[in-house]
mmCIF file of C-alpha atoms in Angstrom:
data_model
loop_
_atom_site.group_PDB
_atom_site.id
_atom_site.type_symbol
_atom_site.label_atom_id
_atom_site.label_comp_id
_atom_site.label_asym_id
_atom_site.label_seq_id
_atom_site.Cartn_x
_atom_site.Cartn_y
_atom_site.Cartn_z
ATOM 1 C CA UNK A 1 0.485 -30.374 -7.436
ATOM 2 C CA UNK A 2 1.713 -27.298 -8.177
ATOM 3 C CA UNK A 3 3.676 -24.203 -5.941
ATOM 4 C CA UNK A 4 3.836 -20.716 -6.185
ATOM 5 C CA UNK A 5 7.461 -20.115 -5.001
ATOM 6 C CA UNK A 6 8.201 -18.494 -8.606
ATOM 7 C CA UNK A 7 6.761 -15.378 -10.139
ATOM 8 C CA UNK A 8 4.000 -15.872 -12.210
ATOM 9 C CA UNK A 9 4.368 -15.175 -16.095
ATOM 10 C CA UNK A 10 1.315 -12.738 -14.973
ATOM 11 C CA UNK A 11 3.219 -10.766 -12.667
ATOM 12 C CA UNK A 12 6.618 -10.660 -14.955
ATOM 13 C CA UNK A 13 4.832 -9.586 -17.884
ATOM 14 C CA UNK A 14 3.782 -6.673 -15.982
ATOM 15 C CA UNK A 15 6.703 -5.549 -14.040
ATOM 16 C CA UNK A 16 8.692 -4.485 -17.133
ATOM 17 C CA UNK A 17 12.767 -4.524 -17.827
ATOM 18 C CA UNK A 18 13.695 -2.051 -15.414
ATOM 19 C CA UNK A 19 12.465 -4.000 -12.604
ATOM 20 C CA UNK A 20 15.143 -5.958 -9.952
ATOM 21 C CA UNK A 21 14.665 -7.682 -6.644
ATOM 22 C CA UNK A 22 16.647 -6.916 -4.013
ATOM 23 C CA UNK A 23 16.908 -8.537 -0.392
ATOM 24 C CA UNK A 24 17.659 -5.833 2.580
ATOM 25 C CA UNK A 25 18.585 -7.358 5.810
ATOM 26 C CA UNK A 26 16.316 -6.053 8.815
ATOM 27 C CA UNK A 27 14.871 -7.854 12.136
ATOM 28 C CA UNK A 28 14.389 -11.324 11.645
ATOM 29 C CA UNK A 29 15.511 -11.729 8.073
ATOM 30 C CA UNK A 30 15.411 -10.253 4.951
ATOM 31 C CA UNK A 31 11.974 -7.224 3.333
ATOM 32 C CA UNK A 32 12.167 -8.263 -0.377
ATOM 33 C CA UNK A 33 11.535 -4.717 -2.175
ATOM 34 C CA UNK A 34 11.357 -4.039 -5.679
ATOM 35 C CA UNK A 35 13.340 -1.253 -7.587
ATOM 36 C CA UNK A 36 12.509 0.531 -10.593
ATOM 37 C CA UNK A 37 15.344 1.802 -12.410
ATOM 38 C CA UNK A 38 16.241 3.336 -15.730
ATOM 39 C CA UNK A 39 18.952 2.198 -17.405
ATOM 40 C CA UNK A 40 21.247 5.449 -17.193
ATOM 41 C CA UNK A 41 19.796 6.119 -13.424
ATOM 42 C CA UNK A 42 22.658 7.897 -11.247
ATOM 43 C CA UNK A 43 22.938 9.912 -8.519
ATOM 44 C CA UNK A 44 20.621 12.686 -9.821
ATOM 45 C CA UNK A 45 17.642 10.254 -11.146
ATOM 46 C CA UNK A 46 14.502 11.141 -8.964
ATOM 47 C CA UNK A 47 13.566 8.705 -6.424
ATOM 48 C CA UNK A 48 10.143 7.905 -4.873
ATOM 49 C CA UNK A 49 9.206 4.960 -2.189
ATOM 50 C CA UNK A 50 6.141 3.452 -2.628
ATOM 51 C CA UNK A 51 4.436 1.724 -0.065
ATOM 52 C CA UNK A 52 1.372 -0.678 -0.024
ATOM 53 C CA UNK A 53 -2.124 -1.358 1.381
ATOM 54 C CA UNK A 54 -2.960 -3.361 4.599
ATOM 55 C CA UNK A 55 -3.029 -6.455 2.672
ATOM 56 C CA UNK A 56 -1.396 -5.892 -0.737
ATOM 57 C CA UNK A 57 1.940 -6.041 -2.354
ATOM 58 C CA UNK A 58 4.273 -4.320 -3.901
ATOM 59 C CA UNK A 59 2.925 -5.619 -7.502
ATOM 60 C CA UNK A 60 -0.338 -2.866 -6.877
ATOM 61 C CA UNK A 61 2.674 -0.405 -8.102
ATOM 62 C CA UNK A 62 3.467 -1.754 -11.293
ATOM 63 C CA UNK A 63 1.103 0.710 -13.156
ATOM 64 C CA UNK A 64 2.629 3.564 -11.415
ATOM 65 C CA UNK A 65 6.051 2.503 -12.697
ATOM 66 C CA UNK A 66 5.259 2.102 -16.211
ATOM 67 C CA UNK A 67 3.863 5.523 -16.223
ATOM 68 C CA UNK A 68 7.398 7.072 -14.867
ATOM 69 C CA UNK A 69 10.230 5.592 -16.859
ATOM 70 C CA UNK A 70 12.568 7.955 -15.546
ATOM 71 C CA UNK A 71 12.401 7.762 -11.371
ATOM 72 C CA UNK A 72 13.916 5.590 -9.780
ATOM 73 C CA UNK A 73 11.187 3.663 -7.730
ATOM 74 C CA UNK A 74 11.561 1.836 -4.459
ATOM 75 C CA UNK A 75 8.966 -0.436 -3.403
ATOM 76 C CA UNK A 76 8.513 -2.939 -0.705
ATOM 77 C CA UNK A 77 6.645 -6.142 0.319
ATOM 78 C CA UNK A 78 5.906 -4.912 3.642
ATOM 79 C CA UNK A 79 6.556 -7.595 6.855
ATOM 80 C CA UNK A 80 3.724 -10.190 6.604
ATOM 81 C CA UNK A 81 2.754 -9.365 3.649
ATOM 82 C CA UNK A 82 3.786 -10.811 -0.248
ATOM 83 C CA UNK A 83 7.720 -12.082 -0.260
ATOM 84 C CA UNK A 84 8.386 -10.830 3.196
ATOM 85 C CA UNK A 85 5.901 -12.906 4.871
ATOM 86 C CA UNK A 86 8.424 -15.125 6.741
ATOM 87 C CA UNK A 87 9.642 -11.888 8.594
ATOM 88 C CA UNK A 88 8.442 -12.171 12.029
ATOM 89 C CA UNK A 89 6.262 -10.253 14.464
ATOM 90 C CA UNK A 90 5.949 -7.635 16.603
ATOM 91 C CA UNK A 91 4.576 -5.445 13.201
ATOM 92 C CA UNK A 92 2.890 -2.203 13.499
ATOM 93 C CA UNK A 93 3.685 0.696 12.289
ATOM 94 C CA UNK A 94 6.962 1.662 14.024
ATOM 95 C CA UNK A 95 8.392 -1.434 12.799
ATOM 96 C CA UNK A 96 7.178 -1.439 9.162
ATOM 97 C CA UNK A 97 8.190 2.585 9.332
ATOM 98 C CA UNK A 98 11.597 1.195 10.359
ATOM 99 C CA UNK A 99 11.807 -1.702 7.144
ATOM 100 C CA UNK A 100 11.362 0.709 4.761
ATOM 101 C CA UNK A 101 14.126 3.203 6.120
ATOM 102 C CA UNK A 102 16.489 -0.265 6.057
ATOM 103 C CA UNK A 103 15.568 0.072 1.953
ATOM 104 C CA UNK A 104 16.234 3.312 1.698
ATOM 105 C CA UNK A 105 19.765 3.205 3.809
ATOM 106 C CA UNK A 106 20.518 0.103 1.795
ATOM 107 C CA UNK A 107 20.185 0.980 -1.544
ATOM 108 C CA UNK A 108 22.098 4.445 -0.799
ATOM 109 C CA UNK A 109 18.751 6.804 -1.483
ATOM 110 C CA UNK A 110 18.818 10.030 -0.021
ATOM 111 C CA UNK A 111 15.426 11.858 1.540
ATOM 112 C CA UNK A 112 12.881 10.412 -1.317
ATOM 113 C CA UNK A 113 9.410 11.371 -2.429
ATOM 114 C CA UNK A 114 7.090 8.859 -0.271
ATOM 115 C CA UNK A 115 4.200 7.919 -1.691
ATOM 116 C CA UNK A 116 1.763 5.246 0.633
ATOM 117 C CA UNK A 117 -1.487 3.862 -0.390
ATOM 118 C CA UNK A 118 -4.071 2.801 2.256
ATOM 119 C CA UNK A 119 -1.982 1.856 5.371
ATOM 120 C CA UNK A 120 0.907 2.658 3.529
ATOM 121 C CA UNK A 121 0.101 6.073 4.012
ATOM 122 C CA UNK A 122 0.269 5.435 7.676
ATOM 123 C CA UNK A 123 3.548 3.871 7.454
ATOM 124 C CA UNK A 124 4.913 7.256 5.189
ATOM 125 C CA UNK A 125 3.665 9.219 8.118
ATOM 126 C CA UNK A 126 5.248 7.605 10.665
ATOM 127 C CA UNK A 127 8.638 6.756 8.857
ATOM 128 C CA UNK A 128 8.941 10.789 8.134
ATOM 129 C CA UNK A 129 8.494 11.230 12.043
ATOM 130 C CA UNK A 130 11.097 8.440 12.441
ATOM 131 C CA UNK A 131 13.346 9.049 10.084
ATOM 132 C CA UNK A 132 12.796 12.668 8.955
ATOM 133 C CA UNK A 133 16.249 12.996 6.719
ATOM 134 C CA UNK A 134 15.115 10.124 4.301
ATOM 135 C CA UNK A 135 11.865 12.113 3.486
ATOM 136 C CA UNK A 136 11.266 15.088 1.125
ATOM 137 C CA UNK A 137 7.585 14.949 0.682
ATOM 138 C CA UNK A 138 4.942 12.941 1.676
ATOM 139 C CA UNK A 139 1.522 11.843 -0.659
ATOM 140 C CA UNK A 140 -1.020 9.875 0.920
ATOM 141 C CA UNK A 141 -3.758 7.772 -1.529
ATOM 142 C CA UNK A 142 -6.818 7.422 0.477
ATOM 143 C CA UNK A 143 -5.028 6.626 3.675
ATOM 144 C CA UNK A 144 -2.821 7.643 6.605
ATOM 145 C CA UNK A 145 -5.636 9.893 8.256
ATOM 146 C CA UNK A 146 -6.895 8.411 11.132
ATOM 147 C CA UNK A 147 -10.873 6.128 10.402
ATOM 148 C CA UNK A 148 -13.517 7.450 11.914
ATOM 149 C CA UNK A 149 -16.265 5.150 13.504
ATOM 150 C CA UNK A 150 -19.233 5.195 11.965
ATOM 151 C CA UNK A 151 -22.655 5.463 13.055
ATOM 152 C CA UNK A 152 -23.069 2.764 15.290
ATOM 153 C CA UNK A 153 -19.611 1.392 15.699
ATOM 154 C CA UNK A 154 -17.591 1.720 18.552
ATOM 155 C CA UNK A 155 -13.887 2.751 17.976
ATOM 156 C CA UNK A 156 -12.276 -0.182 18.807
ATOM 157 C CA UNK A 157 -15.139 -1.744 16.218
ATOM 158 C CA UNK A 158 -13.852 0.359 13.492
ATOM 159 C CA UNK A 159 -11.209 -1.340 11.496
ATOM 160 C CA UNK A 160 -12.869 -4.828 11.902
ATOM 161 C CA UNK A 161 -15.807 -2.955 10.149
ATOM 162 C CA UNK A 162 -13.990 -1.446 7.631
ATOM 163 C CA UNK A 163 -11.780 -4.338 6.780
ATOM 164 C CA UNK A 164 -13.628 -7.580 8.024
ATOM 165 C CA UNK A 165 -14.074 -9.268 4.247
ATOM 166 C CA UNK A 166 -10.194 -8.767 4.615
ATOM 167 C CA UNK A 167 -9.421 -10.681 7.157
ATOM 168 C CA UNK A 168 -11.692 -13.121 6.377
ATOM 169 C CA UNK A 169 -9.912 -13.590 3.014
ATOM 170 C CA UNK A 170 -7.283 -14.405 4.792
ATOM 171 C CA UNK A 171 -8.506 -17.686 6.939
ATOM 172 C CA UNK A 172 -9.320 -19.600 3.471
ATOM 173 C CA UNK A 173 -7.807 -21.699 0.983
ATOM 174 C CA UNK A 174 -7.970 -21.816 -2.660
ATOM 175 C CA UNK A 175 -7.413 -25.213 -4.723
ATOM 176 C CA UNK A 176 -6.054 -23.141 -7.707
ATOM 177 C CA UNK A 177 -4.900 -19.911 -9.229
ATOM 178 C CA UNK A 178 -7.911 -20.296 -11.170
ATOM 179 C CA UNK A 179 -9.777 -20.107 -8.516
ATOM 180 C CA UNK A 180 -8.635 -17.199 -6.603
ATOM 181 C CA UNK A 181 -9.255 -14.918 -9.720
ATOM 182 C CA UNK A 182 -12.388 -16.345 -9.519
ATOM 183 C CA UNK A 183 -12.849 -15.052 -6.236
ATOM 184 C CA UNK A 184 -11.661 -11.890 -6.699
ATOM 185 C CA UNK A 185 -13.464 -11.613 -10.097
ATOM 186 C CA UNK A 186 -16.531 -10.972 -8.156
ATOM 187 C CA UNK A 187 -15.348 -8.474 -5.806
ATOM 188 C CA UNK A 188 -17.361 -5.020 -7.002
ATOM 189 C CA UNK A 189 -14.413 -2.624 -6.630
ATOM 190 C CA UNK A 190 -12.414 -4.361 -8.699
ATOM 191 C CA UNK A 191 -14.074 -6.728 -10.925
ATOM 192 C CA UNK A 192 -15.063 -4.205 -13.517
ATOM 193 C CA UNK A 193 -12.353 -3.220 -14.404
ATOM 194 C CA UNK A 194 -10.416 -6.244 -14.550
ATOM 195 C CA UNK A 195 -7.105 -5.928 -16.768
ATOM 196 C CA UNK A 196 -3.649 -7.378 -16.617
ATOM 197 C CA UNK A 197 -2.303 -5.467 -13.478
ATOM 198 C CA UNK A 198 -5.384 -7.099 -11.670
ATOM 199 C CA UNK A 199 -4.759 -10.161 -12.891
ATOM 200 C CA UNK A 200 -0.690 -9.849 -11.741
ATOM 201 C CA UNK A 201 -1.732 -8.218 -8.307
ATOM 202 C CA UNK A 202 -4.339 -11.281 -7.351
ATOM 203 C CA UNK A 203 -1.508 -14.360 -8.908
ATOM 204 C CA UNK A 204 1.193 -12.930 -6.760
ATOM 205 C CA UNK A 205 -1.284 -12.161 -3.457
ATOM 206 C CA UNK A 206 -0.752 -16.644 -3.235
ATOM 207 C CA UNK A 207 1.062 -18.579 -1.209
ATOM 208 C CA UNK A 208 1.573 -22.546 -0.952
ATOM 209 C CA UNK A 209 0.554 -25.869 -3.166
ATOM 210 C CA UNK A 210 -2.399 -26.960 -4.794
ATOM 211 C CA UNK A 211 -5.150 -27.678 -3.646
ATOM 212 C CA UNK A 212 -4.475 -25.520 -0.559
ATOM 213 C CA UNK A 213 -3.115 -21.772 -1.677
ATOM 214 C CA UNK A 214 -3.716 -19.284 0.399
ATOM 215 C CA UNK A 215 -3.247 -15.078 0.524
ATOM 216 C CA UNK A 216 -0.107 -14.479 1.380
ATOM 217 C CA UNK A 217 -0.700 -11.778 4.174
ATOM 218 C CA UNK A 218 -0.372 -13.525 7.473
ATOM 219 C CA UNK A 219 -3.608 -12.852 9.603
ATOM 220 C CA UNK A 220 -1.325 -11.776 12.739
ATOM 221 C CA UNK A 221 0.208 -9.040 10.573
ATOM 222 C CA UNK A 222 -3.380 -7.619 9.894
ATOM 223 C CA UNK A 223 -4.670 -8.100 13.122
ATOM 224 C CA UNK A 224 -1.699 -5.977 15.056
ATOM 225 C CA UNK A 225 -2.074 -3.791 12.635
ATOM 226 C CA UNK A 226 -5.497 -2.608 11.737
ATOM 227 C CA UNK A 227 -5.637 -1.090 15.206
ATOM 228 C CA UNK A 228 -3.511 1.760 14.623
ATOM 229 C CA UNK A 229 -5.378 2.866 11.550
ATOM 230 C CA UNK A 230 -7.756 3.970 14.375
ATOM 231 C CA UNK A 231 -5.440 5.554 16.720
ATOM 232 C CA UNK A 232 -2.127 4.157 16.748
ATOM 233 C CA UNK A 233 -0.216 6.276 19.011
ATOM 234 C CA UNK A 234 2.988 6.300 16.765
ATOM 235 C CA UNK A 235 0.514 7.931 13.801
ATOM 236 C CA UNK A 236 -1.017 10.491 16.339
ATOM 237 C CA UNK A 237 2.580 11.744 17.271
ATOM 238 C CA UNK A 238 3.284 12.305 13.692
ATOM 239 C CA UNK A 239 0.687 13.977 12.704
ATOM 240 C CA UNK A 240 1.948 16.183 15.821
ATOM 241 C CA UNK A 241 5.130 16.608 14.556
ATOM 242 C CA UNK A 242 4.584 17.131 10.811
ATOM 243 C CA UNK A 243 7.931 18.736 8.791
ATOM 244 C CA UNK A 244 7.018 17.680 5.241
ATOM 245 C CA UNK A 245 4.941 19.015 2.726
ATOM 246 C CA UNK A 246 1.611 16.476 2.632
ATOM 247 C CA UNK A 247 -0.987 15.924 -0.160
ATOM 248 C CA UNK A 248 -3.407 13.999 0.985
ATOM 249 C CA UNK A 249 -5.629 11.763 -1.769
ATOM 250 C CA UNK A 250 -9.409 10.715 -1.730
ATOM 251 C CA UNK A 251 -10.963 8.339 -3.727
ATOM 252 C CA UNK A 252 -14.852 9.069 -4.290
ATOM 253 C CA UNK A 253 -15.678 5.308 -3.307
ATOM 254 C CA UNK A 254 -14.271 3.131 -0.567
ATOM 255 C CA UNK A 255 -12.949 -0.872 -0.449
ATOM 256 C CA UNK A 256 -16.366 -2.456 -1.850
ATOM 257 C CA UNK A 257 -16.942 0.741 -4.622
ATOM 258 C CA UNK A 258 -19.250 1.892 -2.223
ATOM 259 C CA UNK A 259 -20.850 5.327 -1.241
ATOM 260 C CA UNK A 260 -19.465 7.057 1.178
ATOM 261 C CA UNK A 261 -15.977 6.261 0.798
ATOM 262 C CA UNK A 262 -13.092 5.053 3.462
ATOM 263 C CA UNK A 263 -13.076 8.810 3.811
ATOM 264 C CA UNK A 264 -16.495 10.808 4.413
ATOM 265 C CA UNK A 265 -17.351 14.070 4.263
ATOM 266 C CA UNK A 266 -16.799 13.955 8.251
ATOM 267 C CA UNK A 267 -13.398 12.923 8.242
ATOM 268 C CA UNK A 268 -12.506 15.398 5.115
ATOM 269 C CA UNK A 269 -13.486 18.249 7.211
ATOM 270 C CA UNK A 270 -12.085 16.953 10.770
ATOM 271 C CA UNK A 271 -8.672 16.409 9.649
ATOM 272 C CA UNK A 272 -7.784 18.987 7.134
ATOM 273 C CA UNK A 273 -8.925 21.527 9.527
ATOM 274 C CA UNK A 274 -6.710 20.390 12.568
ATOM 275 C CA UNK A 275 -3.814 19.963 10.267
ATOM 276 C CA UNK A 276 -4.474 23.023 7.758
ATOM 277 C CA UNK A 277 -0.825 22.483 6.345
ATOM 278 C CA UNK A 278 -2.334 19.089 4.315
ATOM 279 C CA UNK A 279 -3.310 19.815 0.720
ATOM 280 C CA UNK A 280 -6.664 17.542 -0.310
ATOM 281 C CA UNK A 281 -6.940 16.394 -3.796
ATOM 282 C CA UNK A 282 -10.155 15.405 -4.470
ATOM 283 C CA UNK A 283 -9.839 12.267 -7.209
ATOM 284 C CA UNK A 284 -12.600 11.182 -9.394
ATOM 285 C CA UNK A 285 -14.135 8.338 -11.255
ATOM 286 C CA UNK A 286 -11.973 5.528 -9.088
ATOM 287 C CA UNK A 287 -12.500 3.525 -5.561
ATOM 288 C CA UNK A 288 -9.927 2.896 -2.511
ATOM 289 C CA UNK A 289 -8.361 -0.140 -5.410
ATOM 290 C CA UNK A 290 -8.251 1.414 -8.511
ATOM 291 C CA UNK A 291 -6.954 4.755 -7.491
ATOM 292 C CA UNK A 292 -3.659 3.291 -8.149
ATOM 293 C CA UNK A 293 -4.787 -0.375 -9.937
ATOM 294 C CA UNK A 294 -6.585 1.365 -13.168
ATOM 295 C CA UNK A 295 -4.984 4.003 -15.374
ATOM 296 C CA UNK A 296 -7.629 6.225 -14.652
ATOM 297 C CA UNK A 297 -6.316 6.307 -10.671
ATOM 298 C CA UNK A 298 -2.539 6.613 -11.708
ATOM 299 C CA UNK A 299 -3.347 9.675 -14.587
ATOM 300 C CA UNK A 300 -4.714 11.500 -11.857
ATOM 301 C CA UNK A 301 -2.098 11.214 -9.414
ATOM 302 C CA UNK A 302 0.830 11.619 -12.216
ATOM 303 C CA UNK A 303 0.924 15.234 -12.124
ATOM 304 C CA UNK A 304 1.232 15.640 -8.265
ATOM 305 C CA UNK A 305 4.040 12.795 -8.613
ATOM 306 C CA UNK A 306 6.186 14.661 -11.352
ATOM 307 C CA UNK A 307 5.830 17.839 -9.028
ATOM 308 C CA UNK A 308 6.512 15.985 -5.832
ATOM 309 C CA UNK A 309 9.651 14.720 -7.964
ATOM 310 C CA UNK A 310 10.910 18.131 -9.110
#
């Protein structure tokens, strides 16, 4: 028998020595968030929050910090998901907009570069409509746009379409750690290109004993969720109200390294011409995982972060 309660040697030897841990108190217990810090960081050092995918973790950010030594970087486990699992319903994004302004007030940050991959770039939206001081400037990875059905699929149909292998991921059990790489070894967006942030991302995506460990992202959290990547009603009203400067990223290929992406042509052309103020940056070579997962992803987004940062 063995637990997962500790960080794996996989996921430390990845997270570097500027990394901490840090608790913040919110509704119903405690968002575990990870900081990035240099060692001579003060009030001055730039500061960007990162937040993660639908059904990721804060780890998926570890490449992006080893690429900026010098920013301060804020990321957290988002409720239901990773260490912050325990932290109880209702979710959407509201409340996860919410969380993350508890990190921000907690470590003393003032407004921050926001940077949110896949849902996470819902929750940046909606956290800048929320809590407009914290924010400077928004960047959203292949996400925060409204999904668009497609052909065929109603819109309530959408996200279960989109993200069904998700949530089915998240009904089974794995008898090892072995195993679960295993599993995720074969998935075509990101078995390719398998390296050491991969492996760090899938050990620390466990929860429970052997034989029975299971993805830590709690099926409830997903399924109040994934609704509003359709049209949540908090999202729409941001996307209203924008104040920020937005860059909005698009990976070529979507969630299985498939053609057309999370993002079509359709959706490309719907929503950066009823919100002409959002600057698209086409990205190339990567899919909706490695964008940010693979070097490749983060060298292409690194010089829109250092200018985001000043």
């Amino acid at each position: 028998m063995s637990t997962v309660d500790t960080l794996p040697a996989s996921v430390t030897a990845v997270l570097g020595e500027g990394y901490r841990a840090v608790d913040v108190p919110v509704r119903g217990g405690a968002l575990h968030v990870g900081v990035w810090e240099p060692d001579d960081a003060g009030p001055d050092t730039p500061t960007a929050l990162l937040i993660h995918g639908i059904t990721a973790s804060h780890i998926s950010w570890a490449g992006v910090a080893a690429a900026l030594p010098g920013v301060r970087l804020v990321a957290p486990d988002l409720r239901g998901r990773g260490r912050s699992r325990d932290l109880p319903g209702p979710y959407g994004m509201p409340t996860h907009a919410d969380d993350v302004a508890a990190a921000l007030d907690h470590l003393g940050t003032g407004p921050v570069t926001v940077v949110g991959h896949s849902m996470g770039g819902f929750v940046s939206l909606v956290l800048a409509d929320r809590h407009p001081d914290q924010v400077a400037n928004l960047l959203l990875v292949d996400g925060g746009m409204p999904l668009l059905a497609p052909p065929g699929v109603a819109p309530e149909a959408v996200a279960a379409a989109v993200l069904g292998p998700a949530a089915d991921r998240l009904r089974m059990t794995f008898p090892s750690q072995a195993a679960y790489r295993e599993f995720w070894r074969e998935h075509p967006a990101l078995g390719p290109g398998w390296g050491d942030l991969t492996t760090a991302y899938v050990d620390y995506d466990l929860t429970g004993t052997e034989p029975e460990l299971r993805p830590a992202t709690r099926p409830a959290a997903l399924e109040e969720d994934i609704r509003e990547l359709v049209d949540g009603a908090s999202v729409q009203q941001a996307l209203e109200h924008l104040r920020h400067p937005v860059s909005w990223f698009l990976a070529p290929r979507g969630l299985m390294d498939e053609v057309p992406p999370l993002y079509p042509d359709a959706a490309r052309e719907l929503w950066t011409g009823r919100y002409p103020q959002i600057e698209l940056v086409a990205l190339e070579d990567v899919n909706h995982y490695t964008v940010i997962l693979e070097d490749r992803g983060v060298q292409q987004l690194l010089p829109h972060l250092r200018e985001a940062l000043g």
